[in-house]
Coordinates of C-alpha atoms in Angstrom, one line a residue:
X1 CA 143.9 136.4 27.3
X2 CA 145.9 139.4 28.1
X3 CA 149.3 139.0 29.6
X4 CA 151.6 139.7 32.5
X5 CA 155.2 138.6 32.8
X6 CA 156.5 135.6 34.5
X7 CA 160.1 134.9 33.4
X8 CA 160.4 131.2 33.2
X9 CA 162.4 128.7 31.2
X10 CA 159.3 128.1 29.0
X11 CA 158.5 131.5 27.8
X12 CA 158.2 135.1 28.9
X13 CA 156.1 138.0 27.8
X14 CA 159.3 140.0 27.1
X15 CA 160.6 137.2 24.8
X16 CA 157.3 136.9 23.1
X17 CA 156.7 140.5 22.2
X18 CA 160.1 142.1 21.8
X19 CA 160.4 141.1 18.2
X20 CA 159.8 144.5 16.6
X21 CA 162.6 146.1 18.5
X22 CA 165.2 143.9 16.9
X23 CA 164.2 144.6 13.3
X24 CA 167.2 145.3 11.0
X25 CA 165.1 145.3 7.8
X26 CA 166.2 148.0 5.4
X27 CA 169.5 148.6 7.1
X28 CA 171.2 146.1 4.9
X29 CA 169.9 147.9 1.8
X30 CA 171.2 151.3 2.9
X31 CA 172.8 153.1 0.0
X32 CA 172.4 150.0 -2.2
X33 CA 173.0 151.1 -5.8
X34 CA 171.5 148.2 -7.6
X35 CA 167.8 148.8 -6.8
X36 CA 167.3 151.4 -9.5
X37 CA 168.9 149.1 -12.0
X38 CA 166.7 146.2 -11.1
X39 CA 163.6 148.5 -11.3
X40 CA 164.7 149.7 -14.8
X41 CA 165.2 146.2 -16.2
X42 CA 161.5 145.5 -15.7
X43 CA 159.7 142.1 -15.4
X44 CA 159.7 139.8 -12.5
X45 CA 162.9 139.8 -10.5
X46 CA 164.6 136.5 -9.8
X47 CA 164.4 136.4 -6.0
X48 CA 166.5 133.2 -5.5
X49 CA 167.8 133.9 -2.1
X50 CA 164.4 135.0 -0.8
X51 CA 162.8 131.9 -2.3
X52 CA 165.4 129.6 -0.8
X53 CA 164.8 131.2 2.6
X54 CA 161.0 130.7 2.4
X55 CA 161.4 127.1 1.1
X56 CA 163.8 126.2 3.9
X57 CA 161.7 127.4 6.8
X58 CA 158.5 125.8 5.5
X59 CA 160.1 122.5 4.3
X60 CA 161.8 122.0 7.6
X61 CA 158.5 122.7 9.4
X62 CA 160.0 125.5 11.4
X63 CA 156.9 127.5 10.5
X64 CA 153.6 126.5 8.9
X65 CA 153.8 129.1 6.2
X66 CA 155.7 132.0 4.8
X67 CA 154.8 134.7 2.3
X68 CA 157.3 137.2 0.9
X69 CA 156.0 140.1 -1.1
X70 CA 158.4 142.3 -3.2
X71 CA 157.5 145.2 -5.4
X72 CA 159.3 147.8 -7.5
X73 CA 157.9 151.4 -7.5
X74 CA 154.2 151.4 -8.3
X75 CA 154.3 148.0 -10.1
X76 CA 152.3 145.0 -9.0
X77 CA 154.2 142.9 -6.4
X78 CA 155.6 139.5 -6.7
X79 CA 154.5 136.9 -4.1
X80 CA 156.6 133.9 -2.9
X81 CA 154.2 131.8 -0.9
X82 CA 154.7 128.4 0.7
X83 CA 153.0 126.3 3.3
X84 CA 149.5 126.1 4.8
X85 CA 147.5 128.2 7.2
X86 CA 148.2 125.7 9.9
X87 CA 150.7 122.8 10.1
X88 CA 149.2 119.8 8.4
X89 CA 146.2 121.8 7.3
X90 CA 144.7 121.8 3.8
X91 CA 144.5 125.5 3.0
X92 CA 147.5 127.0 1.3
X93 CA 148.9 130.4 2.4
X94 CA 148.8 133.1 -0.2
X95 CA 148.7 136.9 -0.6
X96 CA 145.4 137.1 1.1
X97 CA 146.1 135.0 4.2
X98 CA 145.7 136.9 7.4
X99 CA 148.6 137.5 9.9
X100 CA 148.9 139.1 13.3
X101 CA 151.3 141.9 12.4
X102 CA 151.8 143.2 16.0
X103 CA 154.3 146.1 16.0
X104 CA 154.0 146.6 12.2
X105 CA 150.9 148.4 13.4
X106 CA 153.2 151.2 14.6
X107 CA 154.1 152.7 11.2
X108 CA 150.4 152.8 10.3
X109 CA 149.6 154.7 13.5
X110 CA 152.6 157.0 12.9
X111 CA 151.4 157.8 9.4
X112 CA 147.9 158.5 10.7
X113 CA 149.4 161.2 13.0
X114 CA 151.5 162.6 10.1
X115 CA 148.2 163.1 8.1
X116 CA 146.9 165.2 11.0
X117 CA 150.1 167.2 11.2
X118 CA 150.0 167.8 7.5
X119 CA 146.4 169.1 7.9
X120 CA 147.4 171.4 10.7
X121 CA 145.3 169.6 13.3
X122 CA 148.4 168.4 15.2
X123 CA 151.8 169.9 15.5
X124 CA 155.0 167.8 15.3
X125 CA 156.4 169.5 18.4
X126 CA 153.0 170.3 20.0
X127 CA 152.8 169.3 23.7
X128 CA 150.2 166.5 24.0
X129 CA 148.9 168.2 27.2
X130 CA 147.2 170.6 24.9
X131 CA 144.9 167.7 23.8
X132 CA 145.3 165.5 26.9
X133 CA 145.5 167.8 30.0
X134 CA 146.3 164.9 32.3
X135 CA 149.9 165.0 30.8
X136 CA 150.5 168.6 31.9
X137 CA 152.6 167.8 35.0
X138 CA 154.3 164.5 34.5
X139 CA 156.7 162.9 37.0
X140 CA 159.7 160.9 36.2
X141 CA 161.4 158.0 38.0
X142 CA 164.6 159.3 39.7
X143 CA 166.1 155.9 39.1
X144 CA 165.4 154.1 35.8
X145 CA 163.2 151.1 36.6
X146 CA 163.5 151.9 40.3
X147 CA 161.0 153.2 42.8
X148 CA 157.8 154.6 41.3
X149 CA 157.4 157.0 44.3
X150 CA 160.9 158.5 44.3
X151 CA 160.2 160.8 41.4
X152 CA 161.2 164.2 40.0
X153 CA 159.2 166.6 37.7
X154 CA 159.5 166.2 34.0
X155 CA 162.0 168.8 32.6
X156 CA 160.1 169.3 29.4
X157 CA 156.6 168.5 28.0
X158 CA 155.8 165.3 26.1
X159 CA 155.3 166.2 22.4
X160 CA 153.8 164.4 19.4
X161 CA 157.4 164.0 17.9
X162 CA 158.4 162.2 21.1
X163 CA 155.4 159.8 20.8
X164 CA 156.2 159.1 17.2
X165 CA 159.9 158.2 18.0
X166 CA 159.7 156.4 21.4
X167 CA 161.5 159.3 23.1
X168 CA 158.6 160.5 25.4
X169 CA 160.0 158.7 28.4
X170 CA 157.1 156.2 28.6
X171 CA 157.6 152.7 29.6
X172 CA 156.6 149.3 28.1
X173 CA 155.6 146.2 30.0
X174 CA 157.6 144.1 27.6
X175 CA 160.8 146.2 28.3
X176 CA 160.7 147.5 31.8
X177 CA 161.5 145.7 35.0
X178 CA 160.8 146.4 38.6
X179 CA 157.8 148.2 40.2
X180 CA 156.8 150.1 37.1
X181 CA 156.0 146.8 35.3
X182 CA 153.7 145.7 38.1
X183 CA 152.1 149.1 38.1
X184 CA 151.4 148.9 34.4
X185 CA 149.8 145.5 34.9
X186 CA 147.8 146.5 38.0
X187 CA 146.4 149.5 36.1
X188 CA 145.4 147.4 33.1
X189 CA 147.9 149.2 30.8
X190 CA 148.3 146.1 28.6
X191 CA 148.3 147.2 24.9
X192 CA 148.4 143.8 23.2
X193 CA 147.1 140.3 23.2
X194 CA 148.4 136.8 22.5
X195 CA 145.8 134.1 23.0
X196 CA 142.7 132.8 24.8
X197 CA 144.7 129.7 25.8
X198 CA 146.6 129.7 29.1
X199 CA 150.3 129.7 28.2
X200 CA 153.1 128.6 30.5
X201 CA 155.0 131.7 31.6
X202 CA 152.2 134.1 30.8
X203 CA 149.6 134.9 33.5
X204 CA 146.2 136.5 33.0
X205 CA 145.6 140.2 33.5
X206 CA 142.7 142.4 32.6
X207 CA 143.3 145.3 30.2
X208 CA 141.4 148.6 30.6
X209 CA 138.4 149.1 28.5
X210 CA 138.7 152.1 26.2
X211 CA 141.5 154.1 24.7
X212 CA 140.5 157.1 26.8
X213 CA 140.8 155.1 30.0
X214 CA 144.2 153.8 28.9
X215 CA 145.5 157.3 28.3
X216 CA 144.1 158.6 31.6
X217 CA 145.5 155.8 33.7
X218 CA 148.9 156.0 31.9
X219 CA 149.2 159.6 32.9
X220 CA 149.0 158.7 36.6
X221 CA 152.2 156.7 36.5
X222 CA 155.7 158.1 36.4
X223 CA 157.7 158.2 33.2
X224 CA 160.8 156.0 33.1
X225 CA 163.0 158.6 31.4
X226 CA 162.9 162.4 31.0
X227 CA 160.9 163.3 27.9
X228 CA 163.1 163.8 24.8
X229 CA 166.2 162.4 26.5
X230 CA 166.6 158.9 25.1
X231 CA 165.1 156.4 22.6
X232 CA 163.3 153.7 24.6
X233 CA 160.7 151.3 23.1
X234 CA 157.4 152.1 24.7
X235 CA 153.6 152.4 24.6
X236 CA 153.9 155.8 22.9
X237 CA 152.2 154.7 19.7
X238 CA 149.3 153.3 21.7
X239 CA 149.0 156.7 23.5
X240 CA 149.3 158.4 20.1
X241 CA 146.1 156.6 19.1
X242 CA 144.2 158.6 21.8
X243 CA 145.9 161.8 20.6
X244 CA 144.7 161.0 17.1
X245 CA 141.1 160.5 18.4
X246 CA 141.1 163.9 20.1
X247 CA 142.7 165.8 17.3
X248 CA 140.5 164.2 14.6
X249 CA 137.2 163.9 16.5
X250 CA 136.9 160.3 15.3
X251 CA 137.5 157.0 17.1
X252 CA 141.0 155.9 16.4
X253 CA 140.1 152.6 14.6
X254 CA 137.5 154.5 12.5
X255 CA 140.1 157.1 11.5
X256 CA 142.4 154.4 10.3
X257 CA 139.7 152.7 8.3
X258 CA 138.3 155.8 6.7
X259 CA 141.5 157.8 6.1
X260 CA 144.0 155.0 5.3
X261 CA 142.6 151.5 4.8
X262 CA 139.6 152.4 2.6
X263 CA 141.3 154.9 0.3
X264 CA 144.4 152.8 0.0
X265 CA 142.4 149.7 -0.9
X266 CA 143.4 147.8 2.2
X267 CA 140.4 145.5 2.5
X268 CA 141.9 142.9 4.8
X269 CA 143.3 144.9 7.8
X270 CA 141.4 144.9 11.1
X271 CA 141.7 145.0 14.9
X272 CA 139.1 142.2 14.9
X273 CA 139.0 139.4 12.3
X274 CA 135.4 139.1 11.0
X275 CA 133.8 135.7 11.4
X276 CA 133.4 135.5 7.6
X277 CA 137.2 135.7 7.1
X278 CA 138.4 133.0 9.6
X279 CA 138.9 130.7 6.7
X280 CA 142.0 132.6 5.6
X281 CA 143.4 133.3 9.1
X282 CA 146.7 131.7 10.0
X283 CA 147.5 130.0 13.3
X284 CA 150.1 131.5 15.5
X285 CA 152.7 129.1 17.0
X286 CA 154.9 129.3 20.1
X287 CA 158.4 127.7 19.5
X288 CA 159.0 125.4 22.4
X289 CA 162.4 123.6 22.4
X290 CA 162.5 124.1 18.6
X291 CA 159.0 122.7 18.0
X292 CA 156.1 124.9 16.9
X293 CA 153.1 124.5 19.3
X294 CA 149.8 126.1 18.4
X295 CA 149.3 129.1 20.8
X296 CA 146.5 131.0 19.0
X297 CA 144.6 128.7 16.6
X298 CA 142.7 130.6 14.0
X299 CA 139.3 129.3 14.7
X300 CA 139.6 130.1 18.4
X301 CA 141.8 133.1 18.2
X302 CA 141.7 136.0 20.6
X303 CA 141.7 138.2 17.4
X304 CA 138.1 137.1 16.8
X305 CA 137.1 139.1 19.9
X306 CA 136.8 142.9 19.9
X307 CA 139.9 144.1 21.8
X308 CA 139.5 146.2 25.0
X309 CA 140.7 149.2 22.9
X310 CA 142.4 149.5 19.5
X311 CA 146.1 148.9 20.1
X312 CA 147.9 151.4 18.0
X313 CA 151.2 149.8 18.8
X314 CA 150.4 146.1 18.2
X315 CA 146.8 145.4 17.4
X316 CA 146.3 144.9 13.7
X317 CA 145.8 141.8 11.6
X318 CA 146.6 142.2 7.9
X319 CA 147.5 140.3 4.7
X320 CA 150.6 140.4 2.6
X321 CA 148.6 142.1 -0.2
X322 CA 147.2 144.7 2.2
X323 CA 150.5 145.6 3.8
X324 CA 152.1 145.8 0.4
X325 CA 149.5 148.4 -0.5
X326 CA 150.4 150.5 2.6
X327 CA 154.1 150.3 1.5
X328 CA 153.2 151.0 -2.1
X329 CA 151.4 154.2 -0.9
X330 CA 154.4 155.2 1.1
X331 CA 156.8 154.5 -1.8
X332 CA 154.5 156.7 -4.0
X333 CA 154.8 159.5 -1.5
X334 CA 151.1 159.2 -0.6
X335 CA 149.7 158.2 -3.9
X336 CA 148.6 154.7 -4.9
X337 CA 147.0 153.7 -8.2
X338 CA 146.6 157.4 -9.0
X339 CA 144.8 158.2 -5.8
X340 CA 146.3 160.4 -3.1
X341 CA 145.9 159.0 0.4
X342 CA 148.4 161.2 2.2
X343 CA 150.2 164.4 1.4
X344 CA 153.7 164.0 -0.1
X345 CA 155.3 166.2 2.6
X346 CA 153.6 164.0 5.3
X347 CA 155.2 160.9 3.9
X348 CA 158.6 162.5 3.3
X349 CA 158.7 163.8 6.9
X350 CA 157.3 160.7 8.4
X351 CA 159.9 158.4 6.8
X352 CA 162.8 160.7 7.7
X353 CA 164.7 160.9 11.0
X354 CA 162.5 162.7 13.5
X355 CA 164.5 162.0 16.6
X356 CA 164.7 165.0 18.9
X357 CA 168.1 166.7 19.0
X358 CA 168.1 166.2 22.8
X359 CA 167.6 162.4 22.5
X360 CA 170.4 159.8 22.5
X361 CA 170.2 156.3 21.0
X362 CA 173.4 155.1 22.6
X363 CA 173.1 151.6 23.9
X364 CA 169.6 151.1 22.4
X365 CA 168.3 148.8 19.6
X366 CA 168.5 151.7 17.1
X367 CA 172.0 153.0 18.0
X368 CA 173.5 154.8 15.0
X369 CA 170.3 154.9 13.1
X370 CA 167.3 157.3 12.8
X371 CA 163.7 156.9 13.7
X372 CA 160.7 158.3 11.9
X373 CA 156.9 158.0 12.4
X374 CA 156.8 154.6 14.2
X375 CA 159.6 153.0 12.2
X376 CA 163.3 152.8 11.9
X377 CA 165.0 155.1 9.4
X378 CA 168.4 154.1 7.8
X379 CA 169.7 155.9 4.7
X380 CA 166.7 155.6 2.5
X381 CA 164.9 152.8 4.3
X382 CA 161.9 153.0 6.6
X383 CA 160.2 150.1 8.3
X384 CA 159.6 147.9 11.3
X385 CA 158.8 144.4 12.3
X386 CA 156.3 142.4 14.4
X387 CA 156.6 140.1 17.4
X388 CA 155.2 137.1 15.4
X389 CA 157.9 137.0 12.7
X390 CA 156.7 139.7 10.3
X391 CA 159.0 142.2 8.7
X392 CA 158.3 145.2 6.3
X393 CA 160.1 148.1 4.8
X394 CA 160.4 150.5 1.9
X395 CA 163.7 151.6 0.5
X396 CA 163.5 154.8 -1.5
X397 CA 167.0 154.6 -2.9
X398 CA 166.3 151.1 -4.3
X399 CA 162.7 151.9 -5.3
X400 CA 161.7 148.8 -3.4
X401 CA 159.0 147.7 -1.1
X402 CA 159.1 144.4 0.8
X403 CA 157.3 142.5 3.5
X404 CA 157.6 139.0 4.8
X405 CA 154.8 137.3 6.9
X406 CA 154.8 134.2 9.0
X407 CA 153.5 133.4 12.5
X408 CA 155.6 132.2 15.4
X409 CA 156.7 133.5 18.8
X410 CA 159.1 134.5 20.2
X411 CA 160.5 136.3 17.1
X412 CA 164.1 135.6 18.1
X413 CA 163.5 131.9 17.9
X414 CA 164.6 132.3 14.2
X415 CA 166.8 135.0 12.6
X416 CA 164.0 136.1 10.2
X417 CA 164.1 139.8 11.0
X418 CA 167.7 139.9 10.0
X419 CA 167.6 137.1 7.4
X420 CA 164.9 138.5 5.1
X421 CA 166.6 141.9 4.3
X422 CA 169.9 140.0 4.0
X423 CA 168.3 137.7 1.4
X424 CA 166.8 140.7 -0.4
X425 CA 170.2 142.3 -0.6
X426 CA 171.8 139.1 -1.8
X427 CA 169.3 138.9 -4.7
X428 CA 169.8 142.6 -5.6
X429 CA 173.6 141.9 -5.8
X430 CA 173.0 138.9 -8.0
X431 CA 170.7 141.0 -10.3
X432 CA 173.5 143.6 -10.6
X433 CA 176.0 140.9 -11.4
X434 CA 173.8 139.3 -14.0
X435 CA 173.3 142.7 -15.7
X436 CA 177.1 143.4 -15.6

């Protein structure tokens, strides 16, 4: 089932999928001085606050499971896993359980683009119209979220940098209101999925088939903001998937598999969960009046179906172990287990602040912070979160990588996006105090 918005007391598409935008992971670690000390002391860290958080959510049956993964530098990670794949089920969650990571797909897509930039096949400030001519003469809504026929010409071209940083002026069905939202739905511009099951508050709509069709239809609709003018959460990473296809000459999902997943040893990350792996797939829950209700059971999940196109902004399923390998590769500036997956410069640039000088973040979810290749950047940290309760980041100043996975929607039912980095910070402070 794809989705279209009906704001109701039960649930709304915006509430379900806005989770990644509220991520504060890494911000609490900014400038934290104790990370290097903790790395130097060696051995397994004593993650008491993180363990307490995981224990609390699972023991109170707020979630079926929770797995926290924390690693220093290039060392093997430590896993804190509790619960079962489904409430009342027999199979325990662990490092290889499978989770819908939703918007944590965005940093992976962003790094794929950085690889092509590093290889000279894309330019950071290259107009995307050079690869996708349909974007040569874009129109912009004169009034934000107003009429889609009262438009003005774009003042500047959409660039790769803008797609990476949500500053291209593109909209998002989970963010916009008014006629543009209806137009996105009517055109099948639906870059995500929730369930095969009819859910109160979410109607059925049919996504377009093919990333090329998605890109072509998106170009026919007006932008919601002038390109390069403001940070606005958007479908830009989905469109970037099509740019990657054209620049690389490979299907987007194939590029990710061959250039990132395979060399990084990520053997459990897919757009479609193979039938052979359903036994380790979690169930996703909707939180209704404080109670978890199955909304995408593993054995009947929509993620067992091939998606209409590979959603570069929200489409991947992964495991705690696999996503840690992605973070480990980033923390190693492109190298993991002695193997280079990305160029060092590509990682350094991709995890830095890439916001255009012309773009403001005032009044947005990332006000006062930076934004890199598909993820938030805050004084040494880079990361993002997902709509079903997942969070991940690297912190270069602390030499730390961390991710937390669970499955529930909407993500703001519980303060996990904020709570996880706060728990990590509390544990780092305790380690520093113990050493002193």
